[in-house]
Short mmCIF file of C-alpha atoms in Angstrom, two decimals:
data_model
loop_
_atom_site.label_atom_id
_atom_site.label_comp_id
_atom_site.label_asym_id
_atom_site.label_seq_id
_atom_site.Cartn_x
_atom_site.Cartn_y
_atom_site.Cartn_z
CA MET W 18 -115.04 -127.62 -31.01
CA SER W 19 -112.80 -124.56 -31.65
CA ALA W 20 -109.04 -124.86 -30.02
CA ILE W 21 -108.61 -123.32 -26.33
CA PRO W 22 -106.71 -120.00 -26.64
CA ASN W 23 -103.28 -120.00 -25.40
CA HIS W 24 -103.75 -117.08 -22.88
CA ARG W 25 -106.21 -117.31 -19.75
CA VAL W 26 -107.50 -114.72 -18.05
CA SER W 27 -109.46 -115.57 -14.73
CA VAL W 28 -112.23 -112.99 -13.21
CA ILE W 29 -112.60 -113.37 -9.46
CA GLY W 30 -115.94 -112.58 -8.50
CA GLY W 31 -117.05 -113.28 -11.86
CA GLY W 32 -120.98 -114.15 -10.70
CA GLY W 33 -121.48 -110.52 -9.72
CA ASN W 34 -122.19 -107.29 -11.71
CA VAL W 35 -118.60 -106.12 -12.30
CA GLY W 36 -117.09 -109.54 -12.87
CA ALA W 37 -119.92 -110.39 -15.48
CA ALA W 38 -119.34 -106.99 -17.26
CA THR W 39 -115.67 -107.63 -17.33
CA ALA W 40 -116.10 -111.12 -18.91
CA PHE W 41 -118.27 -110.26 -21.27
CA ALA W 42 -116.16 -107.23 -22.41
CA LEU W 43 -113.23 -109.42 -23.08
CA ILE W 44 -115.15 -111.55 -25.29
CA ALA W 45 -116.72 -108.77 -26.96
CA LYS W 46 -113.57 -107.01 -27.66
CA GLY W 47 -112.34 -110.19 -29.27
CA VAL W 48 -109.57 -110.76 -26.62
CA PRO W 49 -108.16 -114.38 -27.54
CA ALA W 50 -107.94 -115.88 -24.05
CA GLU W 51 -109.83 -118.15 -22.33
CA VAL W 52 -111.96 -116.44 -19.88
CA LEU W 53 -112.72 -118.20 -16.41
CA VAL W 54 -115.57 -117.14 -14.61
CA VAL W 55 -114.87 -117.67 -10.84
CA ASP W 56 -116.76 -117.44 -7.86
CA VAL W 57 -117.56 -118.63 -4.35
CA ALA W 58 -121.18 -118.24 -5.40
CA ASP W 59 -120.81 -121.54 -7.51
CA GLN W 60 -124.09 -120.99 -9.50
CA ALA W 61 -123.88 -117.50 -10.13
CA ALA W 62 -120.37 -118.26 -11.85
CA GLN W 63 -121.81 -121.12 -13.88
CA GLY W 64 -124.96 -118.95 -15.02
CA GLN W 65 -122.71 -116.04 -16.14
CA ALA W 66 -120.24 -118.28 -17.95
CA LEU W 67 -122.92 -120.22 -19.91
CA ASP W 68 -124.45 -117.01 -20.93
CA ILE W 69 -121.16 -115.08 -21.90
CA SER W 70 -120.14 -118.37 -23.90
CA ASP W 71 -123.36 -117.91 -26.06
CA ALA W 72 -121.65 -114.51 -27.13
CA SER W 73 -118.17 -116.16 -27.84
CA PHE W 74 -119.32 -118.14 -31.23
CA MET W 75 -118.09 -115.67 -33.47
CA MET W 76 -115.24 -114.19 -31.39
CA PRO W 77 -111.62 -115.76 -30.62
CA GLY W 78 -112.04 -115.90 -26.98
CA THR W 79 -113.85 -118.66 -24.97
CA CYS W 80 -115.90 -118.60 -21.48
CA ARG W 81 -116.34 -121.51 -18.52
CA LYS W 82 -116.79 -121.60 -15.29
CA GLY W 83 -113.15 -122.03 -13.50
CA THR W 84 -111.88 -122.98 -10.01
CA PHE W 85 -109.57 -120.91 -7.64
CA GLN W 86 -106.77 -123.44 -8.24
CA GLU W 87 -107.15 -122.81 -12.05
CA ALA W 88 -107.44 -119.16 -11.64
CA GLY W 89 -103.90 -119.00 -9.82
CA GLN W 90 -102.30 -120.50 -12.88
CA SER W 91 -103.88 -117.54 -15.41
CA ASP W 92 -101.93 -115.11 -17.03
CA VAL W 93 -104.08 -112.39 -15.83
CA ILE W 94 -106.10 -112.58 -12.73
CA ILE W 95 -108.62 -109.92 -11.99
CA ILE W 96 -110.28 -109.34 -8.75
CA THR W 97 -113.67 -108.13 -8.90
CA ALA W 98 -114.82 -109.71 -5.65
CA GLY W 99 -115.74 -107.75 -2.72
CA ALA W 100 -118.17 -106.34 -0.27
CA ARG W 101 -120.71 -103.85 -2.20
CA GLN W 102 -120.34 -100.03 -1.70
CA GLN W 103 -123.56 -98.66 -0.07
CA PRO W 104 -125.24 -95.75 -1.36
CA ASN W 105 -123.33 -92.50 -0.08
CA GLU W 106 -120.71 -94.60 1.54
CA PRO W 107 -117.08 -93.16 1.19
CA ARG W 108 -114.64 -96.19 -0.44
CA SER W 109 -112.68 -95.74 2.63
CA ASN W 110 -115.13 -97.32 4.51
CA LEU W 111 -114.86 -100.74 2.57
CA ILE W 112 -111.06 -101.51 3.57
CA ASP W 113 -111.66 -103.54 6.83
CA ARG W 114 -114.75 -105.28 5.03
CA ASN W 115 -112.83 -106.36 1.98
CA TYR W 116 -109.13 -106.84 3.65
CA LYS W 117 -110.55 -110.43 4.62
CA ILE W 118 -112.05 -111.24 1.51
CA ILE W 119 -108.86 -110.17 -0.46
CA LYS W 120 -106.75 -112.43 1.94
CA SER W 121 -108.91 -115.48 1.26
CA ILE W 122 -108.80 -115.09 -2.19
CA MET W 123 -104.95 -115.10 -2.37
CA ASP W 124 -104.89 -118.16 -0.15
CA SER W 125 -107.17 -119.77 -2.34
CA LEU W 126 -105.19 -119.08 -5.37
CA GLN W 127 -102.07 -120.35 -4.15
CA PRO W 128 -99.88 -121.66 -5.84
CA ILE W 129 -99.80 -118.60 -8.16
CA LYS W 130 -98.49 -118.56 -11.39
CA PRO W 131 -95.08 -116.57 -10.87
CA THR W 132 -95.59 -114.41 -13.98
CA ALA W 133 -99.21 -113.98 -13.49
CA LYS W 134 -100.55 -110.61 -13.52
CA ILE W 135 -103.06 -109.36 -10.98
CA LEU W 136 -105.22 -106.53 -11.80
CA MET W 137 -107.61 -105.25 -8.90
CA VAL W 138 -111.07 -103.74 -9.62
CA SER W 139 -112.52 -104.07 -6.11
CA ASN W 140 -112.77 -100.56 -4.01
CA PRO W 141 -111.18 -99.00 -2.31
CA VAL W 142 -108.69 -100.23 -5.17
CA ASP W 143 -105.67 -98.02 -4.23
CA VAL W 144 -105.12 -99.89 -0.70
CA LEU W 145 -106.79 -103.24 -1.84
CA THR W 146 -103.89 -103.39 -4.64
CA HIS W 147 -101.45 -102.84 -2.14
CA ILE W 148 -102.91 -105.58 -0.13
CA ALA W 149 -103.21 -108.12 -3.19
CA GLN W 150 -99.37 -107.52 -3.61
CA LYS W 151 -98.37 -108.17 -0.21
CA THR W 152 -100.30 -111.12 0.20
CA SER W 153 -100.18 -112.59 -3.48
CA GLY W 154 -95.98 -112.51 -2.81
CA LEU W 155 -95.95 -111.17 -6.54
CA PRO W 156 -93.57 -108.42 -7.48
CA ARG W 157 -95.08 -104.76 -7.49
CA ARG W 158 -94.72 -104.16 -11.16
CA GLN W 159 -97.27 -107.53 -11.44
CA VAL W 160 -99.95 -106.49 -9.36
CA ILE W 161 -101.69 -103.19 -10.33
CA GLY W 162 -105.51 -101.52 -10.17
CA SER W 163 -107.83 -100.25 -12.21
CA GLY W 164 -107.28 -96.90 -10.74
CA THR W 165 -108.79 -93.83 -12.27
CA TYR W 166 -108.88 -95.27 -15.48
CA LEU W 167 -112.69 -94.83 -15.40
CA ASP W 168 -112.47 -91.27 -13.93
CA THR W 169 -110.27 -90.28 -16.73
CA GLY W 170 -112.64 -92.09 -19.29
CA ARG W 171 -115.24 -89.74 -17.77
CA LEU W 172 -113.04 -86.43 -17.72
CA ARG W 173 -112.22 -86.86 -21.50
CA ASN W 174 -115.69 -87.73 -22.38
CA ALA W 175 -116.69 -84.31 -20.66
CA LEU W 176 -113.86 -82.63 -22.16
CA SER W 177 -114.67 -83.81 -25.92
CA GLN W 178 -118.42 -82.40 -25.53
CA ILE W 179 -116.72 -78.97 -24.87
CA THR W 180 -113.93 -79.19 -27.30
CA GLY W 181 -115.34 -81.45 -30.20
CA VAL W 182 -112.44 -83.38 -30.02
CA SER W 183 -112.31 -87.21 -29.82
CA PRO W 184 -111.66 -88.56 -26.14
CA THR W 185 -108.84 -90.67 -27.36
CA SER W 186 -106.92 -87.22 -28.75
CA ILE W 187 -107.67 -85.61 -25.16
CA HIS W 188 -104.70 -86.16 -23.01
CA ALA W 189 -105.67 -85.42 -19.38
CA TYR W 190 -105.92 -87.61 -16.55
CA MET W 191 -107.56 -87.91 -13.11
CA LEU W 192 -104.66 -88.74 -10.85
CA GLY W 193 -104.24 -89.41 -6.76
CA GLU W 194 -106.57 -91.79 -5.29
CA HIS W 195 -109.21 -93.53 -7.05
CA GLY W 196 -112.02 -91.81 -4.43
CA ASP W 197 -112.38 -88.75 -2.28
CA ASN W 198 -108.80 -87.50 -2.83
CA GLN W 199 -108.61 -87.63 -6.76
CA PHE W 200 -107.78 -84.61 -8.64
CA THR W 201 -107.54 -83.36 -12.29
CA GLY W 202 -104.21 -82.61 -13.63
CA TRP W 203 -105.41 -80.15 -15.57
CA SER W 204 -101.51 -78.19 -16.06
CA ALA W 205 -100.74 -81.04 -17.72
CA ALA W 206 -103.61 -81.52 -19.86
CA ARG W 207 -103.07 -81.61 -23.59
CA ILE W 208 -105.02 -81.72 -26.88
CA GLY W 209 -103.11 -81.09 -30.03
CA GLY W 210 -99.98 -81.11 -28.31
CA ARG W 211 -100.66 -77.73 -26.91
CA PRO W 212 -102.00 -76.72 -23.27
CA LEU W 213 -105.81 -77.99 -22.90
CA LEU W 214 -106.76 -75.06 -21.02
CA ASP W 215 -105.34 -73.06 -24.03
CA HIS W 216 -108.12 -74.38 -26.39
CA PRO W 217 -110.54 -71.30 -27.32
CA LYS W 218 -113.71 -73.58 -26.18
CA MET W 219 -112.14 -73.94 -22.62
CA LYS W 220 -112.07 -70.24 -22.05
CA ASP W 221 -114.53 -69.52 -19.30
CA ILE W 222 -115.21 -73.06 -18.28
CA ASP W 223 -115.65 -73.75 -14.78
CA LEU W 224 -113.38 -76.53 -14.17
CA ASP W 225 -114.35 -77.34 -10.34
CA ASP W 226 -118.06 -78.05 -12.07
CA ILE W 227 -116.44 -80.31 -14.18
CA TYR W 228 -114.42 -82.31 -11.72
CA THR W 229 -117.38 -82.31 -9.15
CA ASN W 230 -119.62 -83.95 -12.00
CA ILE W 231 -117.04 -86.89 -12.71
CA GLN W 232 -116.54 -87.22 -8.76
CA ARG W 233 -120.46 -87.40 -8.05
CA LYS W 234 -121.37 -89.67 -11.29
CA ALA W 235 -120.56 -93.10 -9.50
CA TYR W 236 -122.64 -91.99 -6.31
CA GLU W 237 -125.33 -90.98 -8.89
CA ILE W 238 -125.25 -94.66 -10.75
CA ILE W 239 -125.21 -96.45 -7.45
CA ASN W 240 -128.19 -94.50 -5.90
CA ALA W 241 -130.31 -95.32 -9.23
CA LYS W 242 -129.37 -98.78 -9.65
CA GLY W 243 -127.42 -100.15 -6.77
CA SER W 244 -123.63 -100.47 -8.39
CA THR W 245 -121.62 -99.24 -11.82
CA TYR W 246 -120.28 -102.24 -13.73
CA PHE W 247 -120.22 -101.58 -17.89
CA GLY W 248 -117.90 -98.67 -17.85
CA ILE W 249 -115.48 -100.24 -15.47
CA GLY W 250 -116.24 -103.70 -17.21
CA ILE W 251 -114.64 -102.18 -20.47
CA CYS W 252 -111.71 -100.84 -18.06
CA ALA W 253 -110.66 -103.91 -16.60
CA ALA W 254 -110.73 -105.70 -20.03
CA THR W 255 -109.04 -103.22 -21.82
CA LEU W 256 -106.16 -103.20 -19.04
CA ALA W 257 -106.12 -107.15 -19.26
CA GLU W 258 -105.70 -106.99 -22.97
CA ALA W 259 -102.91 -104.56 -22.79
CA LEU W 260 -100.98 -106.93 -20.24
CA LEU W 261 -101.65 -109.76 -22.74
CA ASN W 262 -100.52 -108.26 -26.12
CA ASN W 263 -97.88 -106.10 -24.54
CA THR W 264 -99.02 -102.88 -26.05
CA SER W 265 -97.14 -100.70 -24.05
CA GLN W 266 -99.98 -98.25 -23.81
CA VAL W 267 -100.17 -95.71 -21.07
CA PHE W 268 -102.89 -95.80 -18.40
CA PRO W 269 -103.75 -93.82 -15.36
CA VAL W 270 -103.65 -97.06 -13.15
CA VAL W 271 -102.85 -98.00 -9.56
CA ASN W 272 -99.31 -98.71 -9.69
CA TYR W 273 -96.26 -98.75 -7.04
CA VAL W 274 -94.49 -95.36 -7.83
CA GLU W 275 -91.29 -95.49 -6.46
CA SER W 276 -90.65 -91.66 -5.52
CA PHE W 277 -93.93 -91.63 -3.75
CA GLY W 278 -93.18 -94.72 -1.89
CA CYS W 279 -96.75 -96.42 -2.31
CA TYR W 280 -99.24 -97.59 -4.44
CA MET W 281 -100.75 -94.58 -6.40
CA SER W 282 -103.36 -93.67 -9.52
CA TRP W 283 -100.75 -92.69 -11.76
CA PRO W 284 -99.97 -92.65 -15.22
CA ALA W 285 -97.62 -96.00 -16.09
CA ALA W 286 -97.06 -98.06 -19.48
CA ILE W 287 -98.40 -101.61 -19.30
CA GLY W 288 -97.04 -104.34 -21.11
CA SER W 289 -96.69 -108.25 -20.62
CA ASP W 290 -94.37 -107.99 -17.54
CA GLY W 291 -96.76 -105.40 -15.87
CA VAL W 292 -95.92 -102.00 -15.37
CA GLU W 293 -93.06 -100.96 -17.58
CA GLN W 294 -92.45 -97.39 -16.35
CA SER W 295 -94.08 -94.74 -14.48
CA PHE W 296 -94.07 -91.43 -15.59
CA ASP W 297 -93.16 -87.83 -13.93
CA VAL W 298 -96.28 -85.63 -14.28
CA LYS W 299 -95.34 -82.23 -13.87
CA LEU W 300 -98.09 -80.59 -11.82
CA ASN W 301 -98.66 -76.75 -10.55
CA ASP W 302 -98.56 -75.93 -6.63
CA VAL W 303 -102.16 -76.19 -6.05
CA GLU W 304 -102.08 -79.80 -8.07
CA THR W 305 -99.00 -81.08 -6.00
CA LYS W 306 -100.64 -79.97 -2.67
CA LYS W 307 -103.41 -82.23 -3.75
CA LEU W 308 -101.40 -85.15 -4.76
CA ASP W 309 -99.46 -84.90 -1.29
CA VAL W 310 -102.89 -85.10 0.37
CA ALA W 311 -103.64 -88.43 -1.36
CA ILE W 312 -100.12 -89.80 -1.13
CA ASN W 313 -100.31 -88.97 2.85
CA ALA W 314 -103.89 -90.77 2.68
CA ILE W 315 -103.28 -93.65 1.10
CA LYS W 316 -100.28 -94.40 3.39
CA GLU W 317 -101.66 -94.07 6.28
CA ILE W 318 -104.33 -96.57 5.70
CA CYS W 319 -101.66 -98.90 3.76
CA ASP W 320 -99.50 -98.96 6.71
CA LYS W 321 -102.19 -100.54 8.70
CA TYR W 322 -102.15 -103.61 6.66
CA ASN W 323 -98.22 -104.19 6.12
#
Protein backbone atom coordinates (compact mmCIF):
# COMPACT_ATOMS: atom_id res chain seq x y z
CA MET A 1 0.00 0.00 0.00
CA SER A 2 1.37 3.41 -0.93
CA ALA A 3 2.09 5.96 1.79
CA ILE A 4 -0.55 8.56 2.64
CA PRO A 5 0.52 12.01 1.37
CA ASN A 6 1.38 14.65 3.95
CA HIS A 7 -1.16 17.17 2.70
CA ARG A 8 -4.92 16.75 2.92
CA VAL A 9 -7.53 18.45 0.76
CA SER A 10 -11.21 17.91 1.51
CA VAL A 11 -13.99 18.56 -0.98
CA ILE A 12 -17.29 19.31 0.75
CA GLY A 13 -20.11 18.41 -1.58
CA GLY A 14 -17.84 15.90 -3.30
CA GLY A 15 -20.75 13.66 -4.13
CA GLY A 16 -22.06 16.21 -6.63
CA ASN A 17 -20.88 17.15 -10.09
CA VAL A 18 -18.70 20.14 -9.16
CA GLY A 19 -17.21 18.43 -6.13
CA ALA A 20 -16.41 15.23 -8.02
CA ALA A 21 -14.89 17.20 -10.90
CA THR A 22 -12.73 19.08 -8.41
CA ALA A 23 -11.58 15.92 -6.62
CA PHE A 24 -10.79 14.25 -9.92
CA ALA A 25 -8.88 17.31 -11.15
CA LEU A 26 -6.74 17.24 -7.99
CA ILE A 27 -5.78 13.64 -8.72
CA ALA A 28 -5.36 14.13 -12.47
CA LYS A 29 -3.13 17.20 -11.96
CA GLY A 30 -0.81 15.10 -9.81
CA VAL A 31 -1.32 17.09 -6.63
CA PRO A 32 0.47 15.08 -3.89
CA ALA A 33 -2.36 15.15 -1.37
CA GLU A 34 -4.88 12.91 0.32
CA VAL A 35 -8.18 13.98 -1.23
CA LEU A 36 -11.26 13.41 0.93
CA VAL A 37 -14.70 13.34 -0.67
CA VAL A 38 -17.23 14.55 1.90
CA ASP A 39 -20.97 14.85 1.46
CA VAL A 40 -24.20 14.50 3.46
CA ALA A 41 -25.19 12.08 0.69
CA ASP A 42 -22.92 9.34 2.02
CA GLN A 43 -23.52 6.84 -0.76
CA ALA A 44 -22.79 9.40 -3.47
CA ALA A 45 -19.57 10.40 -1.70
CA GLN A 46 -18.50 6.76 -1.46
CA GLY A 47 -19.23 6.13 -5.12
CA GLN A 48 -17.34 9.19 -6.32
CA ALA A 49 -14.36 8.44 -4.05
CA LEU A 50 -14.13 4.84 -5.25
CA ASP A 51 -14.35 5.90 -8.88
CA ILE A 52 -11.77 8.69 -8.52
CA SER A 53 -9.42 6.41 -6.56
CA ASP A 54 -9.22 4.19 -9.64
CA ALA A 55 -7.52 7.09 -11.40
CA SER A 56 -4.92 7.55 -8.66
CA PHE A 57 -2.82 4.43 -9.18
CA MET A 58 -0.30 6.31 -11.34
CA MET A 59 -0.52 9.60 -9.45
CA PRO A 60 1.03 10.80 -6.16
CA GLY A 61 -2.35 11.67 -4.64
CA THR A 62 -4.90 9.38 -3.04
CA CYS A 63 -8.69 9.64 -2.74
CA ARG A 64 -11.20 8.27 -0.24
CA LYS A 65 -14.49 9.16 1.41
CA GLY A 66 -14.06 11.29 4.51
CA THR A 67 -16.06 12.73 7.38
CA PHE A 68 -16.80 16.35 8.20
CA GLN A 69 -14.64 16.05 11.30
CA GLU A 70 -11.69 14.87 9.20
CA ALA A 71 -12.33 17.66 6.72
CA GLY A 72 -12.07 20.23 9.49
CA GLN A 73 -8.47 19.15 10.05
CA SER A 74 -7.49 19.48 6.39
CA ASP A 75 -4.92 21.85 4.93
CA VAL A 76 -7.38 23.03 2.29
CA ILE A 77 -11.16 22.77 2.55
CA ILE A 78 -12.97 23.23 -0.74
CA ILE A 79 -16.70 23.91 -0.48
CA THR A 80 -18.77 22.98 -3.51
CA ALA A 81 -21.98 22.14 -1.65
CA GLY A 82 -25.05 24.26 -2.12
CA ALA A 83 -28.41 24.61 -3.77
CA ARG A 84 -28.11 24.17 -7.53
CA GLN A 85 -28.57 27.18 -9.74
CA GLN A 86 -31.71 26.88 -11.84
CA PRO A 87 -31.83 27.80 -15.54
CA ASN A 88 -31.81 31.60 -15.98
CA GLU A 89 -31.67 32.11 -12.20
CA PRO A 90 -29.43 35.03 -11.10
CA ARG A 91 -26.74 33.89 -8.67
CA SER A 92 -27.96 36.39 -6.07
CA ASN A 93 -31.21 34.41 -5.73
CA LEU A 94 -29.24 31.49 -4.36
CA ILE A 95 -28.09 33.33 -1.22
CA ASP A 96 -30.93 32.63 1.17
CA ARG A 97 -31.01 28.97 0.14
CA ASN A 98 -27.27 28.57 0.53
CA TYR A 99 -26.70 30.54 3.74
CA LYS A 100 -28.15 27.81 5.94
CA ILE A 101 -26.15 25.17 4.07
CA ILE A 102 -22.84 27.00 4.59
CA LYS A 103 -23.60 27.68 8.25
CA SER A 104 -24.39 23.99 8.80
CA ILE A 105 -21.17 22.93 7.07
CA MET A 106 -19.04 25.23 9.22
CA ASP A 107 -20.68 23.90 12.36
CA SER A 108 -20.00 20.33 11.22
CA LEU A 109 -16.32 21.07 10.51
CA GLN A 110 -15.59 22.37 14.00
CA PRO A 111 -13.02 22.46 15.40
CA ILE A 112 -11.36 23.75 12.24
CA LYS A 113 -7.60 23.46 11.97
CA PRO A 114 -6.23 26.98 12.72
CA THR A 115 -3.96 26.95 9.65
CA ALA A 116 -6.59 25.58 7.26
CA LYS A 117 -7.51 27.49 4.13
CA ILE A 118 -11.11 27.52 2.92
CA LEU A 119 -11.80 27.76 -0.80
CA MET A 120 -15.43 28.63 -1.56
CA VAL A 121 -16.75 27.52 -4.94
CA SER A 122 -20.51 27.56 -4.33
CA ASN A 123 -22.47 30.51 -5.72
CA PRO A 124 -22.94 33.38 -5.27
CA VAL A 125 -19.29 32.94 -4.38
CA ASP A 126 -18.44 36.52 -3.33
CA VAL A 127 -21.14 36.63 -0.67
CA LEU A 128 -20.74 33.00 0.43
CA THR A 129 -17.01 33.54 0.93
CA HIS A 130 -17.90 36.39 3.28
CA ILE A 131 -20.35 34.12 5.09
CA ALA A 132 -17.80 31.29 5.30
CA GLN A 133 -15.24 33.59 6.90
CA LYS A 134 -17.72 34.88 9.44
CA THR A 135 -19.00 31.43 10.39
CA SER A 136 -15.63 29.63 10.34
CA GLY A 137 -13.79 32.07 12.56
CA LEU A 138 -10.66 31.86 10.38
CA PRO A 139 -8.70 35.00 9.41
CA ARG A 140 -9.82 36.72 6.23
CA ARG A 141 -6.62 35.88 4.37
CA GLN A 142 -7.30 32.16 4.88
CA VAL A 143 -10.79 32.22 3.35
CA ILE A 144 -11.02 32.82 -0.39
CA GLY A 145 -13.36 32.06 -3.26
CA SER A 146 -12.91 30.87 -6.84
CA GLY A 147 -14.29 34.22 -7.95
CA THR A 148 -13.83 35.27 -11.57
CA TYR A 149 -10.98 32.83 -12.22
CA LEU A 150 -13.08 30.71 -14.59
CA ASP A 151 -14.56 33.81 -16.23
CA THR A 152 -11.02 35.10 -16.74
CA GLY A 153 -10.08 31.79 -18.34
CA ARG A 154 -13.00 32.14 -20.74
CA LEU A 155 -11.88 35.68 -21.53
CA ARG A 156 -8.30 34.64 -22.24
CA ASN A 157 -9.44 31.74 -24.41
CA ALA A 158 -11.54 34.13 -26.48
CA LEU A 159 -8.66 36.61 -26.80
CA SER A 160 -6.28 33.80 -27.71
CA GLN A 161 -8.48 32.84 -30.63
CA ILE A 162 -8.39 36.45 -31.84
CA THR A 163 -4.69 37.23 -31.33
CA GLY A 164 -3.11 33.80 -31.83
CA VAL A 165 -1.27 34.16 -28.51
CA SER A 166 -1.40 31.51 -25.77
CA PRO A 167 -4.04 32.24 -23.09
CA THR A 168 -1.33 31.97 -20.41
CA SER A 169 0.53 34.89 -22.03
CA ILE A 170 -2.50 37.17 -22.06
CA HIS A 171 -2.86 39.20 -18.88
CA ALA A 172 -6.48 40.26 -18.78
CA TYR A 173 -9.03 39.84 -16.01
CA MET A 174 -12.73 39.66 -15.36
CA LEU A 175 -13.19 41.64 -12.15
CA GLY A 176 -15.67 42.77 -9.53
CA GLU A 177 -18.35 40.19 -8.86
CA HIS A 178 -18.66 36.66 -10.16
CA GLY A 179 -22.12 37.29 -11.48
CA ASP A 180 -24.26 39.99 -13.01
CA ASN A 181 -21.93 42.83 -11.97
CA GLN A 182 -18.62 41.48 -13.23
CA PHE A 183 -16.72 43.49 -15.83
CA THR A 184 -13.60 43.29 -17.97
CA GLY A 185 -10.57 45.38 -17.03
CA TRP A 186 -9.75 46.23 -20.63
CA SER A 187 -7.62 49.27 -19.83
CA ALA A 188 -5.30 47.20 -17.62
CA ALA A 189 -5.03 44.22 -20.00
CA ARG A 190 -1.58 43.46 -21.36
CA ILE A 191 -0.02 41.16 -23.93
CA GLY A 192 3.74 40.97 -24.38
CA GLY A 193 4.17 43.96 -22.09
CA ARG A 194 1.98 46.18 -24.27
CA PRO A 195 -1.67 47.20 -23.91
CA LEU A 196 -3.86 44.41 -25.24
CA LEU A 197 -6.05 46.83 -27.16
CA ASP A 198 -2.99 48.01 -29.11
CA HIS A 199 -2.57 44.55 -30.64
CA PRO A 200 -3.24 44.83 -34.39
CA LYS A 201 -5.72 41.95 -34.34
CA MET A 202 -7.80 43.70 -31.67
CA LYS A 203 -8.70 46.53 -34.04
CA ASP A 204 -12.39 46.65 -34.94
CA ILE A 205 -13.16 43.92 -32.38
CA ASP A 206 -16.45 44.43 -30.55
CA LEU A 207 -15.41 44.28 -26.88
CA ASP A 208 -18.99 44.24 -25.67
CA ASP A 209 -19.62 41.16 -27.80
CA ILE A 210 -16.70 39.34 -26.14
CA TYR A 211 -18.01 40.27 -22.70
CA THR A 212 -21.56 39.22 -23.53
CA ASN A 213 -20.46 35.81 -24.80
CA ILE A 214 -18.44 35.20 -21.64
CA GLN A 215 -21.28 36.36 -19.42
CA ARG A 216 -23.78 34.08 -21.13
CA LYS A 217 -21.63 30.98 -21.43
CA ALA A 218 -22.44 29.58 -17.99
CA TYR A 219 -26.17 30.01 -18.60
CA GLU A 220 -25.82 28.33 -21.99
CA ILE A 221 -24.12 25.32 -20.38
CA ILE A 222 -26.68 25.17 -17.57
CA ASN A 223 -29.57 25.30 -20.02
CA ALA A 224 -28.00 22.50 -22.08
CA LYS A 225 -26.86 20.06 -19.37
CA GLY A 226 -28.02 21.30 -15.99
CA SER A 227 -24.76 22.56 -14.47
CA THR A 228 -21.15 23.49 -15.12
CA TYR A 229 -18.40 21.48 -13.48
CA PHE A 230 -15.34 20.61 -15.59
CA GLY A 231 -14.05 24.18 -15.96
CA ILE A 232 -14.62 25.17 -12.34
CA GLY A 233 -13.23 21.81 -11.19
CA ILE A 234 -9.84 22.45 -12.79
CA CYS A 235 -9.85 26.03 -11.49
CA ALA A 236 -10.54 24.92 -7.91
CA ALA A 237 -7.84 22.23 -8.11
CA THR A 238 -5.32 24.76 -9.43
CA LEU A 239 -6.07 27.16 -6.57
CA ALA A 240 -5.73 24.35 -4.02
CA GLU A 241 -2.39 23.42 -5.58
CA ALA A 242 -1.21 27.03 -5.23
CA LEU A 243 -2.22 27.05 -1.57
CA LEU A 244 -0.44 23.78 -0.83
CA ASN A 245 2.73 24.51 -2.79
CA ASN A 246 3.09 28.16 -1.80
CA THR A 247 3.41 29.24 -5.44
CA SER A 248 2.57 32.94 -4.92
CA GLN A 249 0.78 32.93 -8.29
CA VAL A 250 -1.68 35.70 -9.03
CA PHE A 251 -5.31 34.72 -9.57
CA PRO A 252 -8.54 36.75 -9.80
CA VAL A 253 -10.10 35.21 -6.70
CA VAL A 254 -12.55 36.38 -4.09
CA ASN A 255 -10.42 37.92 -1.36
CA TYR A 256 -10.96 40.62 1.22
CA VAL A 257 -9.70 43.87 -0.28
CA GLU A 258 -9.05 46.38 2.51
CA SER A 259 -9.42 49.43 0.26
CA PHE A 260 -12.90 48.26 -0.77
CA GLY A 261 -13.95 47.04 2.67
CA CYS A 262 -15.41 43.80 1.36
CA TYR A 263 -14.74 40.48 -0.32
CA MET A 264 -14.32 40.96 -4.05
CA SER A 265 -13.10 39.07 -7.11
CA TRP A 266 -9.76 40.80 -7.50
CA PRO A 267 -6.18 39.79 -8.43
CA ALA A 268 -4.25 38.40 -5.46
CA ALA A 269 -1.10 36.35 -4.92
CA ILE A 270 -1.93 32.99 -3.34
CA GLY A 271 0.43 30.98 -1.13
CA SER A 272 0.54 28.67 1.86
CA ASP A 273 -0.84 31.37 4.18
CA GLY A 274 -3.73 32.14 1.86
CA VAL A 275 -3.80 35.62 0.36
CA GLU A 276 -0.28 37.05 0.40
CA GLN A 277 -1.10 40.35 -1.27
CA SER A 278 -3.83 41.99 -3.28
CA PHE A 279 -3.03 44.29 -6.18
CA ASP A 280 -4.11 47.75 -7.26
CA VAL A 281 -5.50 47.52 -10.78
CA LYS A 282 -5.48 50.76 -12.75
CA LEU A 283 -8.91 51.22 -14.33
CA ASN A 284 -10.39 53.92 -16.51
CA ASP A 285 -13.39 55.99 -15.45
CA VAL A 286 -15.98 53.71 -17.04
CA GLU A 287 -14.49 50.60 -15.44
CA THR A 288 -14.21 52.35 -12.07
CA LYS A 289 -17.92 53.08 -12.15
CA LYS A 290 -18.60 49.41 -12.87
CA LEU A 291 -16.34 48.48 -9.96
CA ASP A 292 -18.30 50.79 -7.65
CA VAL A 293 -21.54 49.12 -8.72
CA ALA A 294 -20.09 45.69 -7.94
CA ILE A 295 -18.75 46.80 -4.55
CA ASN A 296 -22.07 48.32 -3.53
CA ALA A 297 -24.01 45.25 -4.68
CA ILE A 298 -21.80 42.89 -2.68
CA LYS A 299 -21.77 45.10 0.43
CA GLU A 300 -25.53 45.49 0.38
CA ILE A 301 -26.00 41.73 0.53
CA CYS A 302 -23.10 40.97 2.90
CA ASP A 303 -24.39 43.49 5.44
CA LYS A 304 -27.45 41.28 5.86
CA TYR A 305 -25.24 38.35 6.94
CA ASN A 306 -22.98 40.02 9.49
